[in-house]
Amino acid sequence: LSLDARMQITAGNMLMMGLFAFAAVLYLMREVERYRQRADDLLLNILPGSIAARLKESSDTIADGYNEVSVLFADIVDFTTLSSGADPVEIVNLLNDIFSLFDDLAAKYGLEKIKTIGDAYMVAAGIPEPRPDHAETIIQFAIDMLEAVETYGGFHGQPIHLRVGINTGPVVAGVIGRQKFIYDLWGDAVNVASRMESNGLANQIQVTEAVKEKLESYYKFEERDPIYIKGKGMMVTYLLQV
């Protein structure tokens, strides 16, 4: 072969190698972007969008104070008894179905799901972005929760009942943990909301005076006899009349 022919073949080989290298780099870049998007999606399933963005931008501790947030706890009444003897997969499937319904309702009302603990569900209104209608929205969410579980039969044909408790007040919200981190709430208002649930009644929404005062122009409430609330002593609470 002539020198020109050999040079043309060499140039062609180099061009092909370059194209293959470019294609490989392009593929790797697309794969990196795909996995990055998957990681972002997983992060957004764990944290509110604005909190996830802050976490990606800085390693500083995230902790925000809010003057007024409404917090709701809901729990399946006698779940341990209801699930006694049931297949573990059946238990998890039922909880997944119910909590998925609650997740859809939380998304509908723009609420922030905080976490589930066993058969308990926690959600808040007014975080991470403050909103003036936090109490009204979370009450409507609670009403829809009770309606949603009416469509589900429990184990062994027994119906499912919820206890729901709500309180309004100041909280601190932030991210804790370095590996399995979680967006959580702290404060007396959170503790009292939990007590509203644990001291509540089946298929009832129990609220504090703070909630009642914000919503009594729109809803009717029945005052209960004072009950003992751990850490607070005797407290007057109210049941929403739906």
PDB file of N, CA and C in Angstrom, residues 149-221:
ATOM      1  N   VAL A 149     -61.241   4.547  55.637  1.00  0.00           N
ATOM      2  CA  VAL A 149     -61.095   3.212  56.242  1.00  0.00           C
ATOM      3  C   VAL A 149     -62.418   2.460  56.318  1.00  0.00           C
ATOM      4  N   GLU A 150     -63.524   3.167  56.123  1.00  0.00           N
ATOM      5  CA  GLU A 150     -64.814   2.478  56.129  1.00  0.00           C
ATOM      6  C   GLU A 150     -64.916   1.475  54.993  1.00  0.00           C
ATOM      7  N   THR A 151     -64.127   1.655  53.947  1.00  0.00           N
ATOM      8  CA  THR A 151     -64.180   0.755  52.786  1.00  0.00           C
ATOM      9  C   THR A 151     -63.333  -0.493  52.994  1.00  0.00           C
ATOM     10  N   TYR A 152     -62.577  -0.551  54.111  1.00  0.00           N
ATOM     11  CA  TYR A 152     -61.701  -1.693  54.344  1.00  0.00           C
ATOM     12  C   TYR A 152     -62.227  -2.563  55.473  1.00  0.00           C
ATOM     13  N   GLY A 153     -62.296  -3.862  55.197  1.00  0.00           N
ATOM     14  CA  GLY A 153     -62.613  -4.801  56.258  1.00  0.00           C
ATOM     15  C   GLY A 153     -61.332  -5.225  56.935  1.00  0.00           C
ATOM     16  N   GLY A 154     -61.389  -5.448  58.241  1.00  0.00           N
ATOM     17  CA  GLY A 154     -60.198  -5.843  58.973  1.00  0.00           C
ATOM     18  C   GLY A 154     -59.928  -7.322  58.852  1.00  0.00           C
ATOM     19  N   PHE A 155     -59.015  -7.808  59.656  1.00  0.00           N
ATOM     20  CA  PHE A 155     -58.722  -9.224  59.688  1.00  0.00           C
ATOM     21  C   PHE A 155     -59.892  -9.992  60.294  1.00  0.00           C
ATOM     22  N   HIS A 156     -60.109 -11.197  59.780  1.00  0.00           N
ATOM     23  CA  HIS A 156     -61.185 -12.052  60.280  1.00  0.00           C
ATOM     24  C   HIS A 156     -62.552 -11.376  60.137  1.00  0.00           C
ATOM     25  N   GLY A 157     -62.676 -10.487  59.154  1.00  0.00           N
ATOM     26  CA  GLY A 157     -63.956  -9.854  58.900  1.00  0.00           C
ATOM     27  C   GLY A 157     -64.306  -8.719  59.843  1.00  0.00           C
ATOM     28  N   GLN A 158     -63.400  -8.341  60.727  1.00  0.00           N
ATOM     29  CA  GLN A 158     -63.684  -7.264  61.673  1.00  0.00           C
ATOM     30  C   GLN A 158     -63.402  -5.905  61.026  1.00  0.00           C
ATOM     31  N   PRO A 159     -64.234  -4.914  61.310  1.00  0.00           N
ATOM     32  CA  PRO A 159     -64.015  -3.582  60.724  1.00  0.00           C
ATOM     33  C   PRO A 159     -62.797  -2.898  61.332  1.00  0.00           C
ATOM     34  N   ILE A 160     -62.286  -1.925  60.620  1.00  0.00           N
ATOM     35  CA  ILE A 160     -61.139  -1.143  61.097  1.00  0.00           C
ATOM     36  C   ILE A 160     -61.637   0.191  61.640  1.00  0.00           C
ATOM     37  N   HIS A 161     -61.137   0.530  62.824  1.00  0.00           N
ATOM     38  CA  HIS A 161     -61.492   1.801  63.460  1.00  0.00           C
ATOM     39  C   HIS A 161     -60.214   2.608  63.713  1.00  0.00           C
ATOM     40  N   LEU A 162     -60.348   3.917  63.608  1.00  0.00           N
ATOM     41  CA  LEU A 162     -59.219   4.811  63.854  1.00  0.00           C
ATOM     42  C   LEU A 162     -59.465   5.680  65.078  1.00  0.00           C
ATOM     43  N   ARG A 163     -58.391   5.989  65.781  1.00  0.00           N
ATOM     44  CA  ARG A 163     -58.375   7.096  66.735  1.00  0.00           C
ATOM     45  C   ARG A 163     -57.567   8.206  66.099  1.00  0.00           C
ATOM     46  N   VAL A 164     -58.080   9.418  66.126  1.00  0.00           N
ATOM     47  CA  VAL A 164     -57.375  10.550  65.500  1.00  0.00           C
ATOM     48  C   VAL A 164     -57.251  11.678  66.510  1.00  0.00           C
ATOM     49  N   GLY A 165     -56.051  12.223  66.640  1.00  0.00           N
ATOM     50  CA  GLY A 165     -55.807  13.344  67.540  1.00  0.00           C
ATOM     51  C   GLY A 165     -55.088  14.472  66.829  1.00  0.00           C
ATOM     52  N   ILE A 166     -55.480  15.712  67.128  1.00  0.00           N
ATOM     53  CA  ILE A 166     -54.891  16.884  66.454  1.00  0.00           C
ATOM     54  C   ILE A 166     -54.587  17.970  67.484  1.00  0.00           C
ATOM     55  N   ASN A 167     -53.456  18.631  67.292  1.00  0.00           N
ATOM     56  CA  ASN A 167     -53.117  19.799  68.097  1.00  0.00           C
ATOM     57  C   ASN A 167     -52.455  20.833  67.205  1.00  0.00           C
ATOM     58  N   THR A 168     -52.534  22.086  67.630  1.00  0.00           N
ATOM     59  CA  THR A 168     -51.924  23.201  66.917  1.00  0.00           C
ATOM     60  C   THR A 168     -51.000  23.948  67.861  1.00  0.00           C
ATOM     61  N   GLY A 169     -49.818  24.310  67.372  1.00  0.00           N
ATOM     62  CA  GLY A 169     -48.887  25.053  68.203  1.00  0.00           C
ATOM     63  C   GLY A 169     -47.523  25.161  67.556  1.00  0.00           C
ATOM     64  N   PRO A 170     -46.555  25.726  68.288  1.00  0.00           N
ATOM     65  CA  PRO A 170     -45.204  25.897  67.745  1.00  0.00           C
ATOM     66  C   PRO A 170     -44.437  24.575  67.742  1.00  0.00           C
ATOM     67  N   VAL A 171     -43.616  24.378  66.717  1.00  0.00           N
ATOM     68  CA  VAL A 171     -42.792  23.171  66.620  1.00  0.00           C
ATOM     69  C   VAL A 171     -41.423  23.530  66.064  1.00  0.00           C
ATOM     70  N   VAL A 172     -40.499  22.609  66.223  1.00  0.00           N
ATOM     71  CA  VAL A 172     -39.207  22.666  65.547  1.00  0.00           C
ATOM     72  C   VAL A 172     -39.186  21.503  64.564  1.00  0.00           C
ATOM     73  N   ALA A 173     -38.808  21.778  63.326  1.00  0.00           N
ATOM     74  CA  ALA A 173     -38.734  20.741  62.300  1.00  0.00           C
ATOM     75  C   ALA A 173     -37.314  20.691  61.762  1.00  0.00           C
ATOM     76  N   GLY A 174     -36.822  19.482  61.540  1.00  0.00           N
ATOM     77  CA  GLY A 174     -35.465  19.364  61.036  1.00  0.00           C
ATOM     78  C   GLY A 174     -35.129  17.959  60.602  1.00  0.00           C
ATOM     79  N   VAL A 175     -33.901  17.793  60.155  1.00  0.00           N
ATOM     80  CA  VAL A 175     -33.416  16.506  59.665  1.00  0.00           C
ATOM     81  C   VAL A 175     -32.410  15.947  60.654  1.00  0.00           C
ATOM     82  N   ILE A 176     -32.610  14.689  61.060  1.00  0.00           N
ATOM     83  CA  ILE A 176     -31.667  14.033  61.952  1.00  0.00           C
ATOM     84  C   ILE A 176     -31.147  12.766  61.284  1.00  0.00           C
ATOM     85  N   GLY A 177     -29.943  12.373  61.685  1.00  0.00           N
ATOM     86  CA  GLY A 177     -29.332  11.172  61.141  1.00  0.00           C
ATOM     87  C   GLY A 177     -28.365  11.493  60.024  1.00  0.00           C
ATOM     88  N   ARG A 178     -27.426  10.577  59.779  1.00  0.00           N
ATOM     89  CA  ARG A 178     -26.452  10.746  58.702  1.00  0.00           C
ATOM     90  C   ARG A 178     -26.617   9.700  57.612  1.00  0.00           C
ATOM     91  N   GLN A 179     -27.194   8.564  57.958  1.00  0.00           N
ATOM     92  CA  GLN A 179     -27.399   7.516  56.969  1.00  0.00           C
ATOM     93  C   GLN A 179     -28.891   7.357  56.682  1.00  0.00           C
ATOM     94  N   LYS A 180     -29.646   6.868  57.631  1.00  0.00           N
ATOM     95  CA  LYS A 180     -31.090   6.747  57.457  1.00  0.00           C
ATOM     96  C   LYS A 180     -31.748   7.974  58.069  1.00  0.00           C
ATOM     97  N   PHE A 181     -31.512   9.135  57.441  1.00  0.00           N
ATOM     98  CA  PHE A 181     -32.011  10.374  58.001  1.00  0.00           C
ATOM     99  C   PHE A 181     -33.520  10.490  57.838  1.00  0.00           C
ATOM    100  N   ILE A 182     -34.103  11.366  58.638  1.00  0.00           N
ATOM    101  CA  ILE A 182     -35.550  11.541  58.645  1.00  0.00           C
ATOM    102  C   ILE A 182     -35.878  12.994  58.945  1.00  0.00           C
ATOM    103  N   TYR A 183     -36.933  13.477  58.318  1.00  0.00           N
ATOM    104  CA  TYR A 183     -37.461  14.814  58.603  1.00  0.00           C
ATOM    105  C   TYR A 183     -38.498  14.641  59.707  1.00  0.00           C
ATOM    106  N   ASP A 184     -38.278  15.298  60.842  1.00  0.00           N
ATOM    107  CA  ASP A 184     -39.133  15.052  62.002  1.00  0.00           C
ATOM    108  C   ASP A 184     -39.496  16.357  62.690  1.00  0.00           C
ATOM    109  N   LEU A 185     -40.431  16.253  63.642  1.00  0.00           N
ATOM    110  CA  LEU A 185     -40.906  17.405  64.406  1.00  0.00           C
ATOM    111  C   LEU A 185     -40.676  17.183  65.894  1.00  0.00           C
ATOM    112  N   TRP A 186     -40.438  18.289  66.599  1.00  0.00           N
ATOM    113  CA  TRP A 186     -40.261  18.225  68.040  1.00  0.00           C
ATOM    114  C   TRP A 186     -41.001  19.391  68.686  1.00  0.00           C
ATOM    115  N   GLY A 187     -41.350  19.189  69.937  1.00  0.00           N
ATOM    116  CA  GLY A 187     -41.991  20.256  70.691  1.00  0.00           C
ATOM    117  C   GLY A 187     -43.193  19.765  71.473  1.00  0.00           C
ATOM    118  N   ASP A 188     -43.610  20.575  72.421  1.00  0.00           N
ATOM    119  CA  ASP A 188     -44.750  20.226  73.257  1.00  0.00           C
ATOM    120  C   ASP A 188     -46.014  20.032  72.427  1.00  0.00           C
ATOM    121  N   ALA A 189     -46.171  20.823  71.370  1.00  0.00           N
ATOM    122  CA  ALA A 189     -47.361  20.700  70.529  1.00  0.00           C
ATOM    123  C   ALA A 189     -47.442  19.318  69.884  1.00  0.00           C
ATOM    124  N   VAL A 190     -46.290  18.756  69.541  1.00  0.00           N
ATOM    125  CA  VAL A 190     -46.253  17.417  68.948  1.00  0.00           C
ATOM    126  C   VAL A 190     -46.642  16.374  69.982  1.00  0.00           C
ATOM    127  N   ASN A 191     -46.086  16.495  71.182  1.00  0.00           N
ATOM    128  CA  ASN A 191     -46.394  15.541  72.248  1.00  0.00           C
ATOM    129  C   ASN A 191     -47.885  15.554  72.592  1.00  0.00           C
ATOM    130  N   VAL A 192     -48.459  16.740  72.647  1.00  0.00           N
ATOM    131  CA  VAL A 192     -49.882  16.844  72.987  1.00  0.00           C
ATOM    132  C   VAL A 192     -50.744  16.258  71.862  1.00  0.00           C
ATOM    133  N   ALA A 193     -50.352  16.470  70.612  1.00  0.00           N
ATOM    134  CA  ALA A 193     -51.093  15.875  69.496  1.00  0.00           C
ATOM    135  C   ALA A 193     -51.103  14.357  69.610  1.00  0.00           C
ATOM    136  N   SER A 194     -49.962  13.796  69.996  1.00  0.00           N
ATOM    137  CA  SER A 194     -49.878  12.343  70.189  1.00  0.00           C
ATOM    138  C   SER A 194     -50.800  11.889  71.316  1.00  0.00           C
ATOM    139  N   ARG A 195     -50.852  12.676  72.377  1.00  0.00           N
ATOM    140  CA  ARG A 195     -51.735  12.330  73.512  1.00  0.00           C
ATOM    141  C   ARG A 195     -53.212  12.457  73.119  1.00  0.00           C
ATOM    142  N   MET A 196     -53.515  13.376  72.202  1.00  0.00           N
ATOM    143  CA  MET A 196     -54.907  13.486  71.743  1.00  0.00           C
ATOM    144  C   MET A 196     -55.343  12.191  71.065  1.00  0.00           C
ATOM    145  N   GLU A 197     -54.421  11.572  70.354  1.00  0.00           N
ATOM    146  CA  GLU A 197     -54.744  10.291  69.712  1.00  0.00           C
ATOM    147  C   GLU A 197     -54.827   9.174  70.731  1.00  0.00           C
ATOM    148  N   SER A 198     -53.804   9.023  71.567  1.00  0.00           N
ATOM    149  CA  SER A 198     -53.756   7.873  72.470  1.00  0.00           C
ATOM    150  C   SER A 198     -54.854   7.906  73.515  1.00  0.00           C
ATOM    151  N   ASN A 199     -55.376   9.098  73.835  1.00  0.00           N
ATOM    152  CA  ASN A 199     -56.474   9.224  74.799  1.00  0.00           C
ATOM    153  C   ASN A 199     -57.811   9.476  74.106  1.00  0.00           C
ATOM    154  N   GLY A 200     -57.838   9.229  72.804  1.00  0.00           N
ATOM    155  CA  GLY A 200     -59.057   9.490  72.047  1.00  0.00           C
ATOM    156  C   GLY A 200     -60.013   8.316  72.031  1.00  0.00           C
ATOM    157  N   LEU A 201     -61.045   8.444  71.215  1.00  0.00           N
ATOM    158  CA  LEU A 201     -62.086   7.426  71.099  1.00  0.00           C
ATOM    159  C   LEU A 201     -62.114   6.895  69.671  1.00  0.00           C
ATOM    160  N   ALA A 202     -62.578   5.676  69.522  1.00  0.00           N
ATOM    161  CA  ALA A 202     -62.634   5.044  68.197  1.00  0.00           C
ATOM    162  C   ALA A 202     -63.538   5.838  67.258  1.00  0.00           C
ATOM    163  N   ASN A 203     -63.058   6.029  66.046  1.00  0.00           N
ATOM    164  CA  ASN A 203     -63.803   6.733  64.993  1.00  0.00           C
ATOM    165  C   ASN A 203     -64.155   8.167  65.378  1.00  0.00           C
ATOM    166  N   GLN A 204     -63.321   8.764  66.210  1.00  0.00           N
ATOM    167  CA  GLN A 204     -63.523  10.145  66.633  1.00  0.00           C
ATOM    168  C   GLN A 204     -62.255  10.947  66.392  1.00  0.00           C
ATOM    169  N   ILE A 205     -62.443  12.243  66.170  1.00  0.00           N
ATOM    170  CA  ILE A 205     -61.327  13.168  66.006  1.00  0.00           C
ATOM    171  C   ILE A 205     -61.281  14.050  67.248  1.00  0.00           C
ATOM    172  N   GLN A 206     -60.277  13.830  68.055  1.00  0.00           N
ATOM    173  CA  GLN A 206     -60.143  14.594  69.306  1.00  0.00           C
ATOM    174  C   GLN A 206     -59.123  15.717  69.111  1.00  0.00           C
ATOM    175  N   VAL A 207     -59.488  16.916  69.559  1.00  0.00           N
ATOM    176  CA  VAL A 207     -58.619  18.077  69.360  1.00  0.00           C
ATOM    177  C   VAL A 207     -58.445  18.835  70.660  1.00  0.00           C
ATOM    178  N   THR A 208     -57.447  19.688  70.685  1.00  0.00           N
ATOM    179  CA  THR A 208     -57.199  20.546  71.835  1.00  0.00           C
ATOM    180  C   THR A 208     -58.011  21.831  71.719  1.00  0.00           C
ATOM    181  N   GLU A 209     -57.969  22.612  72.771  1.00  0.00           N
ATOM    182  CA  GLU A 209     -58.670  23.899  72.753  1.00  0.00           C
ATOM    183  C   GLU A 209     -58.097  24.824  71.691  1.00  0.00           C
ATOM    184  N   ALA A 210     -56.789  24.722  71.455  1.00  0.00           N
ATOM    185  CA  ALA A 210     -56.157  25.573  70.433  1.00  0.00           C
ATOM    186  C   ALA A 210     -56.767  25.315  69.053  1.00  0.00           C
ATOM    187  N   VAL A 211     -57.045  24.063  68.748  1.00  0.00           N
ATOM    188  CA  VAL A 211     -57.657  23.728  67.466  1.00  0.00           C
ATOM    189  C   VAL A 211     -59.115  24.175  67.448  1.00  0.00           C
ATOM    190  N   LYS A 212     -59.812  23.908  68.521  1.00  0.00           N
ATOM    191  CA  LYS A 212     -61.224  24.272  68.603  1.00  0.00           C
ATOM    192  C   LYS A 212     -61.419  25.771  68.420  1.00  0.00           C
ATOM    193  N   GLU A 213     -60.563  26.569  69.041  1.00  0.00           N
ATOM    194  CA  GLU A 213     -60.702  28.020  68.946  1.00  0.00           C
ATOM    195  C   GLU A 213     -60.489  28.512  67.511  1.00  0.00           C
ATOM    196  N   LYS A 214     -59.645  27.846  66.750  1.00  0.00           N
ATOM    197  CA  LYS A 214     -59.400  28.283  65.376  1.00  0.00           C
ATOM    198  C   LYS A 214     -60.530  27.874  64.435  1.00  0.00           C
ATOM    199  N   LEU A 215     -61.258  26.824  64.790  1.00  0.00           N
ATOM    200  CA  LEU A 215     -62.208  26.251  63.841  1.00  0.00           C
ATOM    201  C   LEU A 215     -63.660  26.279  64.292  1.00  0.00           C
ATOM    202  N   GLU A 216     -63.943  26.816  65.470  1.00  0.00           N
ATOM    203  CA  GLU A 216     -65.312  26.736  65.982  1.00  0.00           C
ATOM    204  C   GLU A 216     -66.309  27.545  65.149  1.00  0.00           C
ATOM    205  N   SER A 217     -65.824  28.440  64.307  1.00  0.00           N
ATOM    206  CA  SER A 217     -66.728  29.174  63.415  1.00  0.00           C
ATOM    207  C   SER A 217     -67.170  28.319  62.232  1.00  0.00           C
ATOM    208  N   TYR A 218     -66.451  27.219  61.982  1.00  0.00           N
ATOM    209  CA  TYR A 218     -66.734  26.379  60.820  1.00  0.00           C
ATOM    210  C   TYR A 218     -67.239  24.982  61.194  1.00  0.00           C
ATOM    211  N   TYR A 219     -66.859  24.513  62.376  1.00  0.00           N
ATOM    212  CA  TYR A 219     -67.213  23.159  62.796  1.00  0.00           C
ATOM    213  C   TYR A 219     -67.809  23.179  64.203  1.00  0.00           C
ATOM    214  N   LYS A 220     -68.526  22.125  64.521  1.00  0.00           N
ATOM    215  CA  LYS A 220     -69.074  21.970  65.860  1.00  0.00           C
ATOM    216  C   LYS A 220     -68.202  20.998  66.647  1.00  0.00           C
ATOM    217  N   PHE A 221     -67.991  21.314  67.910  1.00  0.00           N
ATOM    218  CA  PHE A 221     -67.183  20.469  68.780  1.00  0.00           C
ATOM    219  C   PHE A 221     -67.949  20.159  70.064  1.00  0.00           C
TER     220      PHE A 221
END
